[in-house]
Amino acid sequence: MIPLPDGGAPLSSPQKRSPSRPATRLPGHPGRRVSASASTALVAALTALGLIAVLLAGARPARAAGLEKVTGFGSNPGGLNMWVYRPDGLPDGAPAVVALHGCTQTANDYFANSGWRKFADLHRFALILPERIDATAFPSNCFQWYQEAHIKRGQGAALSIAQMVGYATGTYRLDPARISITGLSAGGAMTAVMLATYPDLFQAGSVVAGLPYRCSPPASSSTCMTGAVAKTPAQWGDLVRAAYPGYAGPRPRVAVWHGQADYVVNKANGVELRDQFTDVLGVGRTPTSTESLPAGTTLERYGNDTVRFYQVAGMGHGTPVDPGGAADQCGTAGAYFLDTICSAYYDTRFFGLDGTTTPSPSASPTPSASPSPTPTPSASPSASPSPTPSTVCVTASNYAHTVAGRAYQKGGYTYANGSDAAMGLWNVFVTHTLRQTGPGYWELADGQC
């Protein structure tokens, strides 16, 4: 199996729109002679400015936000590094975006060039940047989206990334209901892995120049990188549903970005990703709307904006960026950061992080394959208005309890409905047993049912 060969020289980008927002340049001032009195006045003015600068410096935060490396976030069976960016003044209950780099890249490369930092600072959300470092592989630093050991729930790199999310939501008091994920190339393929194996962790995702979940069959060297794989949308969807058998909760909304001149990951993969996630989310493959965006980009929306498909004409293999200072511009152009359109701007809006939209979780559609029974109920037991005739006990994560109406969250913590019993952090890792003793009344019953 050959991982995504993201190494090499950058591809040329499609012709951009004419620059309508030229960068502001500070004009230079040639030196000139001044009189003694003017010189004295100038020195006095500069001294005053220096004092003001000192005072302003004292008013700044003691630490400017930067990329932080985190250790001890879990068992880390995938052997990944964890990096976090928390903008200064990040409030409790803030959302977060998990951002996965491509092959030959590092977490810092993606942080510095993709444009995500701009919007994290602007809208006050955290960034979680997993990192795969392996200089012995070719190409280096690829997430292992093609290896069985790393693409299943509860093991390998997939579990490592899930542990990072759990650690960050608990340690930094982030909102576990507003975690999104994105990634480029091998990171995009790994994003599809996480959307399939941990749909309970993410509200939305964006796959950039990536591949469908399980496009590389087990124990096979074939891959859909070079062209289409003959699968129906239902077959693609079945692969996702089988990643978490019995899951009946909400599914993340999905955006797909693909350059139409991608020489590394064939553009057919964008279509297959669209087919995979429209099927999983239960929406048709006929766009409900089509929009023309800058740099020859076509945006197709499916369902109630449940799935988006961005096709960038003439763009090769990389993350779409659009350097500049305008609201819809971001990033730094370079190898695999292609100067076309600011994908982070559109994904920030799609994820509902800009304050103008609040995406709701997608309802879980009826799957086309018959899943195994859900191990834990995902909805409150049906009950009549009369008292519950017998004791009902449910063991689930704090997140699942709130989704099912057995508990509620406040300030990042979970409390049982009715009894208001404290249950700890609101996430998918803390698990409790609740016992229903009356209509809408639940008590902690760990070890008692």
XYZ file of C-alpha atoms in Angstrom:
449
model
C 0.000 0.000 0.000
C 1.412 3.341 -0.996
C 0.249 6.330 1.118
C -0.617 9.680 -0.395
C 2.487 10.986 -2.206
C 2.107 14.624 -1.265
C 5.818 15.360 -1.725
C 7.172 17.205 -4.728
C 6.805 20.561 -6.369
C 3.538 22.493 -5.949
C 1.057 22.470 -8.794
C 0.073 25.634 -10.528
C -3.252 27.104 -9.434
C -6.128 28.256 -11.646
C -6.311 31.855 -12.731
C -7.580 33.889 -9.784
C -9.996 36.770 -9.987
C -8.450 40.157 -10.603
C -7.167 41.543 -7.322
C -9.790 43.984 -6.140
C -8.255 44.437 -2.702
C -4.602 45.457 -3.191
C -2.392 45.151 -0.154
C -1.746 48.442 1.654
C 1.898 49.521 1.453
C 3.505 52.033 3.776
C 5.314 54.734 1.753
C 8.980 55.417 2.530
C 10.271 58.801 3.691
C 13.673 60.006 2.425
C 16.008 61.492 5.030
C 16.335 65.274 5.267
C 18.043 67.898 7.433
C 16.155 69.491 10.315
C 16.881 72.519 12.442
C 18.221 72.212 16.003
C 14.895 73.290 17.507
C 13.009 70.830 15.314
C 15.469 68.129 16.303
C 14.872 68.835 20.007
C 11.114 68.689 19.476
C 11.462 65.442 17.580
C 13.495 63.855 20.383
C 10.880 64.924 22.916
C 8.082 63.470 20.797
C 9.906 60.182 20.339
C 10.560 59.988 24.096
C 6.855 60.480 24.782
C 5.956 57.839 22.238
C 8.432 55.482 23.870
C 6.791 55.964 27.264
C 3.368 55.300 25.744
C 4.693 52.134 24.106
C 6.031 50.931 27.469
C 2.667 51.560 29.101
C 0.822 49.754 26.297
C 3.217 46.850 26.522
C 2.437 46.557 30.222
C -1.271 46.362 29.394
C -0.863 43.431 27.006
C -1.456 39.814 28.094
C 1.574 38.213 29.670
C 1.474 35.418 27.062
C 0.646 35.758 23.416
C -1.269 32.746 22.151
C 0.805 30.220 20.263
C 0.862 26.569 19.280
C 1.242 24.365 22.369
C 2.391 20.743 22.422
C 0.336 18.515 24.718
C 1.492 15.232 26.240
C -0.305 12.718 28.406
C -3.641 13.094 26.623
C -4.325 9.350 26.599
C -2.897 5.937 25.760
C -2.207 7.229 22.216
C -2.078 3.873 20.392
C -1.540 5.693 17.092
C 1.688 7.302 18.290
C 0.614 10.817 17.281
C 1.680 14.225 18.554
C -0.962 16.609 19.864
C -0.787 20.364 19.351
C -3.354 22.919 20.507
C -3.969 26.561 19.716
C -6.054 28.590 22.155
C -6.574 32.243 21.217
C -6.097 34.726 24.036
C -9.345 35.248 25.880
C -10.848 31.906 24.813
C -14.078 31.597 26.831
C -15.398 28.521 28.579
C -17.695 26.535 26.326
C -15.856 27.559 23.156
C -16.012 25.326 20.056
C -12.976 23.710 18.423
C -11.773 22.504 15.039
C -9.525 19.461 14.625
C -7.177 20.126 11.674
C -5.158 17.306 10.072
C -2.123 18.076 7.898
C -1.151 16.274 4.691
C 1.860 14.080 3.916
C 5.289 15.786 4.130
C 3.696 18.441 6.365
C 3.684 19.089 10.106
C 1.025 20.453 12.428
C 2.823 23.805 12.417
C 2.813 23.890 8.601
C -0.955 23.528 8.546
C -1.431 25.954 11.416
C 0.727 28.621 9.774
C -0.525 28.383 6.192
C -4.062 26.980 5.989
C -5.835 30.118 7.233
C -7.486 28.495 10.228
C -5.594 30.625 12.743
C -7.183 33.808 11.366
C -10.705 32.582 12.035
C -9.837 30.994 15.383
C -8.602 34.423 16.526
C -11.564 36.245 14.983
C -14.345 34.005 16.281
C -12.679 32.612 19.426
C -12.497 28.890 18.898
C -9.682 26.444 19.633
C -7.662 24.410 17.152
C -6.567 20.834 17.848
C -3.797 19.717 15.489
C -2.857 16.024 15.539
C 0.507 15.291 13.972
C 1.952 12.171 12.385
C 5.759 12.223 12.345
C 7.548 9.402 10.522
C 10.667 10.425 8.628
C 11.392 6.796 7.679
C 8.289 6.458 5.496
C 7.924 7.743 1.948
C 6.352 10.130 1.707
C 6.848 11.150 5.311
C 4.319 12.169 7.942
C 1.246 10.532 6.383
C -1.758 9.695 8.532
C -2.386 5.967 8.062
C -5.842 6.155 6.508
C -5.157 2.934 4.565
C -4.134 0.613 7.452
C -6.696 -1.512 9.288
C -4.993 -0.946 12.623
C -5.690 2.799 12.444
C -9.139 3.177 10.866
C -11.374 1.364 13.339
C -13.180 2.800 16.338
C -11.327 2.192 19.575
C -7.856 1.572 18.177
C -4.827 3.089 16.462
C -4.698 6.626 15.150
C -8.496 6.963 15.205
C -8.531 6.399 18.966
C -5.566 8.755 19.471
C -7.444 11.585 17.756
C -10.596 10.818 19.750
C -8.520 10.956 22.942
C -7.190 14.369 21.940
C -10.755 15.638 21.560
C -11.738 14.204 24.941
C -8.698 15.683 26.643
C -9.177 19.123 25.088
C -12.895 19.376 25.849
C -12.290 18.450 29.491
C -9.056 20.336 30.150
C -9.905 23.546 28.310
C -13.656 23.429 29.027
C -14.601 23.378 25.346
C -18.125 22.644 24.135
C -18.198 18.915 23.193
C -21.295 19.514 21.056
C -19.423 21.966 18.791
C -16.345 20.058 17.656
C -15.637 19.965 13.906
C -12.853 18.340 11.903
C -11.012 19.034 8.650
C -7.930 17.770 6.855
C -5.911 17.781 3.640
C -5.010 14.758 1.487
C -3.981 11.962 3.892
C -5.404 14.222 6.600
C -8.586 14.512 4.531
C -8.800 10.735 4.236
C -8.268 10.520 8.005
C -11.036 13.084 8.455
C -13.378 10.689 6.628
C -12.158 7.935 8.971
C -13.072 10.014 12.025
C -16.486 11.015 10.642
C -17.201 7.304 10.113
C -15.767 5.860 13.325
C -16.597 8.694 15.766
C -19.765 10.404 14.485
C -20.678 11.061 18.117
C -17.682 13.390 18.553
C -18.221 15.791 15.662
C -20.955 18.169 14.553
C -19.425 18.675 11.097
C -16.415 17.863 8.943
C -14.616 18.994 5.803
C -12.569 16.660 3.593
C -10.037 18.518 1.411
C -8.491 16.586 -1.508
C -9.213 13.375 0.394
C -10.734 9.961 -0.149
C -13.864 8.078 0.953
C -13.785 5.951 4.071
C -12.406 2.489 3.250
C -11.620 3.245 -0.376
C -8.616 0.969 0.195
C -10.029 -2.524 0.843
C -8.566 -4.614 3.704
C -5.383 -6.546 2.830
C -5.285 -5.005 -0.629
C -2.875 -2.726 -2.438
C -5.614 -1.205 -4.586
C -6.814 2.288 -3.864
C -9.171 4.857 -5.340
C -6.434 7.502 -5.414
C -5.881 7.072 -9.134
C -9.489 6.743 -10.244
C -13.043 5.804 -9.453
C -13.883 2.616 -7.554
C -17.025 0.801 -8.670
C -19.316 1.194 -5.650
C -22.887 2.396 -5.413
C -23.746 5.201 -2.974
C -25.427 2.607 -0.725
C -22.265 0.485 -0.708
C -20.158 3.510 0.188
C -22.663 4.370 2.917
C -22.649 0.821 4.294
C -18.907 1.102 4.897
C -19.486 4.143 7.107
C -22.408 2.580 8.965
C -20.359 -0.545 9.654
C -17.655 1.582 11.296
C -19.896 2.083 14.354
C -22.532 -0.683 14.289
C -25.824 0.251 15.838
C -25.106 3.956 16.115
C -28.406 5.819 15.906
C -27.433 9.332 16.954
C -27.018 12.439 14.804
C -24.448 12.347 11.999
C -21.995 15.170 11.249
C -22.662 17.448 8.289
C -19.957 17.119 5.637
C -18.208 19.415 3.158
C -16.020 18.053 0.353
C -13.360 20.129 -1.449
C -11.580 18.874 -4.556
C -9.453 20.450 -7.271
C -10.557 19.468 -10.739
C -6.921 19.137 -11.886
C -5.713 17.109 -8.876
C -2.823 14.933 -10.051
C -2.348 13.054 -6.727
C -5.893 12.162 -5.636
C -8.110 11.750 -8.667
C -11.075 14.120 -8.729
C -13.423 11.108 -8.869
C -12.820 10.810 -5.132
C -14.700 14.045 -4.551
C -17.748 12.542 -6.265
C -17.394 9.308 -4.280
C -17.139 11.225 -1.013
C -20.294 13.108 -1.949
C -22.027 9.803 -2.713
C -20.821 8.244 0.530
C -22.011 10.975 2.861
C -25.236 11.920 1.063
C -26.194 8.256 1.455
C -25.181 8.144 5.122
C -27.056 11.379 5.842
C -30.102 10.278 3.887
C -30.208 13.080 1.306
C -30.488 12.844 -2.468
C -27.616 13.209 -4.916
C -29.343 15.966 -6.857
C -28.147 19.373 -5.603
C -30.758 21.525 -3.942
C -28.761 24.594 -5.008
C -25.654 25.474 -7.029
C -23.537 28.595 -6.551
C -20.537 30.082 -8.344
C -17.760 31.253 -6.019
C -14.368 32.945 -6.644
C -11.489 31.226 -8.473
C -13.763 29.112 -10.662
C -15.267 27.302 -7.669
C -18.671 25.654 -7.951
C -20.544 24.919 -4.715
C -23.306 22.314 -4.741
C -25.531 21.947 -1.677
C -27.424 18.744 -0.902
C -30.416 18.299 1.362
C -30.913 21.119 3.855
C -27.267 22.197 3.415
C -26.358 18.867 4.970
C -23.632 18.055 2.440
C -21.558 20.531 0.423
C -19.399 19.762 -2.596
C -16.846 22.400 -3.670
C -15.217 21.822 -7.069
C -12.330 24.191 -7.838
C -11.687 24.420 -11.578
C -8.049 24.043 -12.612
C -6.782 23.512 -9.061
C -4.267 20.769 -8.332
C -3.582 18.959 -5.066
C -3.695 21.096 -1.956
C -5.660 23.212 0.486
C -7.375 26.187 -1.211
C -6.144 29.486 0.277
C -6.482 33.111 -0.786
C -3.826 35.351 0.819
C -5.016 38.847 1.707
C -6.642 40.924 4.399
C -10.295 40.871 3.296
C -12.899 39.039 5.365
C -13.064 36.123 2.932
C -9.308 35.818 2.404
C -6.804 33.737 4.355
C -3.712 31.595 4.318
C -0.275 31.610 2.757
C 0.355 30.232 -0.729
C 3.043 27.579 -1.109
C 3.523 23.866 -1.641
C 0.079 22.268 -1.290
C -1.466 25.578 -0.171
C -2.877 26.737 -3.493
C -3.788 30.369 -4.179
C -7.427 30.078 -5.214
C -10.177 30.522 -2.604
C -10.098 30.613 1.203
C -11.578 27.240 2.141
C -11.232 27.967 5.882
C -13.545 30.978 5.515
C -16.318 28.894 3.954
C -15.789 25.989 6.362
C -15.915 28.333 9.363
C -19.350 29.427 8.181
C -20.433 25.872 7.364
C -19.372 24.754 10.852
C -21.440 27.578 12.348
C -18.454 29.209 14.059
C -18.847 32.761 12.731
C -21.947 33.643 14.733
C -24.218 33.886 11.694
C -25.301 30.269 11.425
C -25.919 27.553 13.967
C -25.991 24.132 12.293
C -28.137 21.571 14.004
C -27.099 17.928 14.128
C -28.365 15.927 11.194
C -31.095 13.483 12.036
C -30.030 9.895 11.791
C -31.558 8.486 8.575
C -32.803 4.981 8.131
C -29.735 3.043 6.976
C -29.910 0.915 3.868
C -28.144 -1.895 5.690
C -29.523 -3.566 8.779
C -27.236 -2.650 11.676
C -26.781 -4.664 14.809
C -28.858 -3.559 17.803
C -27.724 -0.396 19.553
C -25.833 -1.433 22.705
C -27.048 1.632 24.595
C -30.457 3.258 24.117
C -30.140 6.619 22.436
C -33.546 7.931 23.402
C -35.483 8.060 26.626
C -37.680 5.004 27.238
C -41.237 5.576 26.120
C -43.403 6.321 29.106
C -46.985 7.328 29.660
C -47.839 10.308 31.878
C -48.431 7.870 34.726
C -45.501 6.886 36.970
C -43.055 4.373 35.602
C -44.324 0.942 36.680
C -40.843 -0.563 36.991
C -37.303 0.668 37.444
C -35.501 1.628 34.234
C -31.694 1.862 34.240
C -29.570 3.166 31.374
C -25.767 3.194 31.178
C -24.314 5.642 28.658
C -21.880 8.508 28.216
C -22.778 11.897 29.630
C -23.183 13.190 26.077
C -25.577 10.353 25.151
C -27.621 10.940 28.314
C -28.150 14.604 27.384
C -29.028 13.815 23.770
C -31.610 11.292 25.004
C -33.141 13.730 27.487
C -32.042 11.917 30.641
C -29.665 14.714 31.632
C -28.731 18.274 30.773
C -25.474 20.190 30.540
C -24.570 23.521 32.035
C -21.173 25.186 31.766
C -19.570 22.053 30.383
C -20.841 19.810 33.172
C -23.656 17.251 33.176
C -26.591 16.924 35.597
C -29.353 14.304 35.798
C -32.834 15.520 34.874
C -35.128 15.737 37.861
C -32.627 14.990 40.621
C -29.958 17.441 39.324
C -27.311 14.926 40.408
C -23.816 16.025 39.306
C -22.355 13.669 36.694
C -19.073 15.366 35.774
C -17.782 16.662 32.453
C -20.106 16.700 29.446
C -18.373 14.455 26.932
C -18.479 10.970 25.413
C -15.828 9.534 27.716
C -17.464 9.934 31.152
C -20.038 7.173 31.628
C -22.739 6.798 34.287
C -25.773 4.652 34.991
C -29.011 6.585 35.512
C -32.173 5.130 37.061
C -35.607 6.507 36.227
C -37.843 6.710 39.294
C -40.611 8.815 37.797
C -41.622 10.656 34.644
C -38.669 12.827 33.662
C -36.891 12.051 36.936
C -33.470 10.364 36.832
C -31.036 9.535 39.627
C -27.416 8.406 39.644
C -27.344 4.642 40.103
C -23.765 3.586 39.377
C -23.355 0.000 40.533
C -26.942 -0.140 41.813
C -28.838 -1.477 38.796
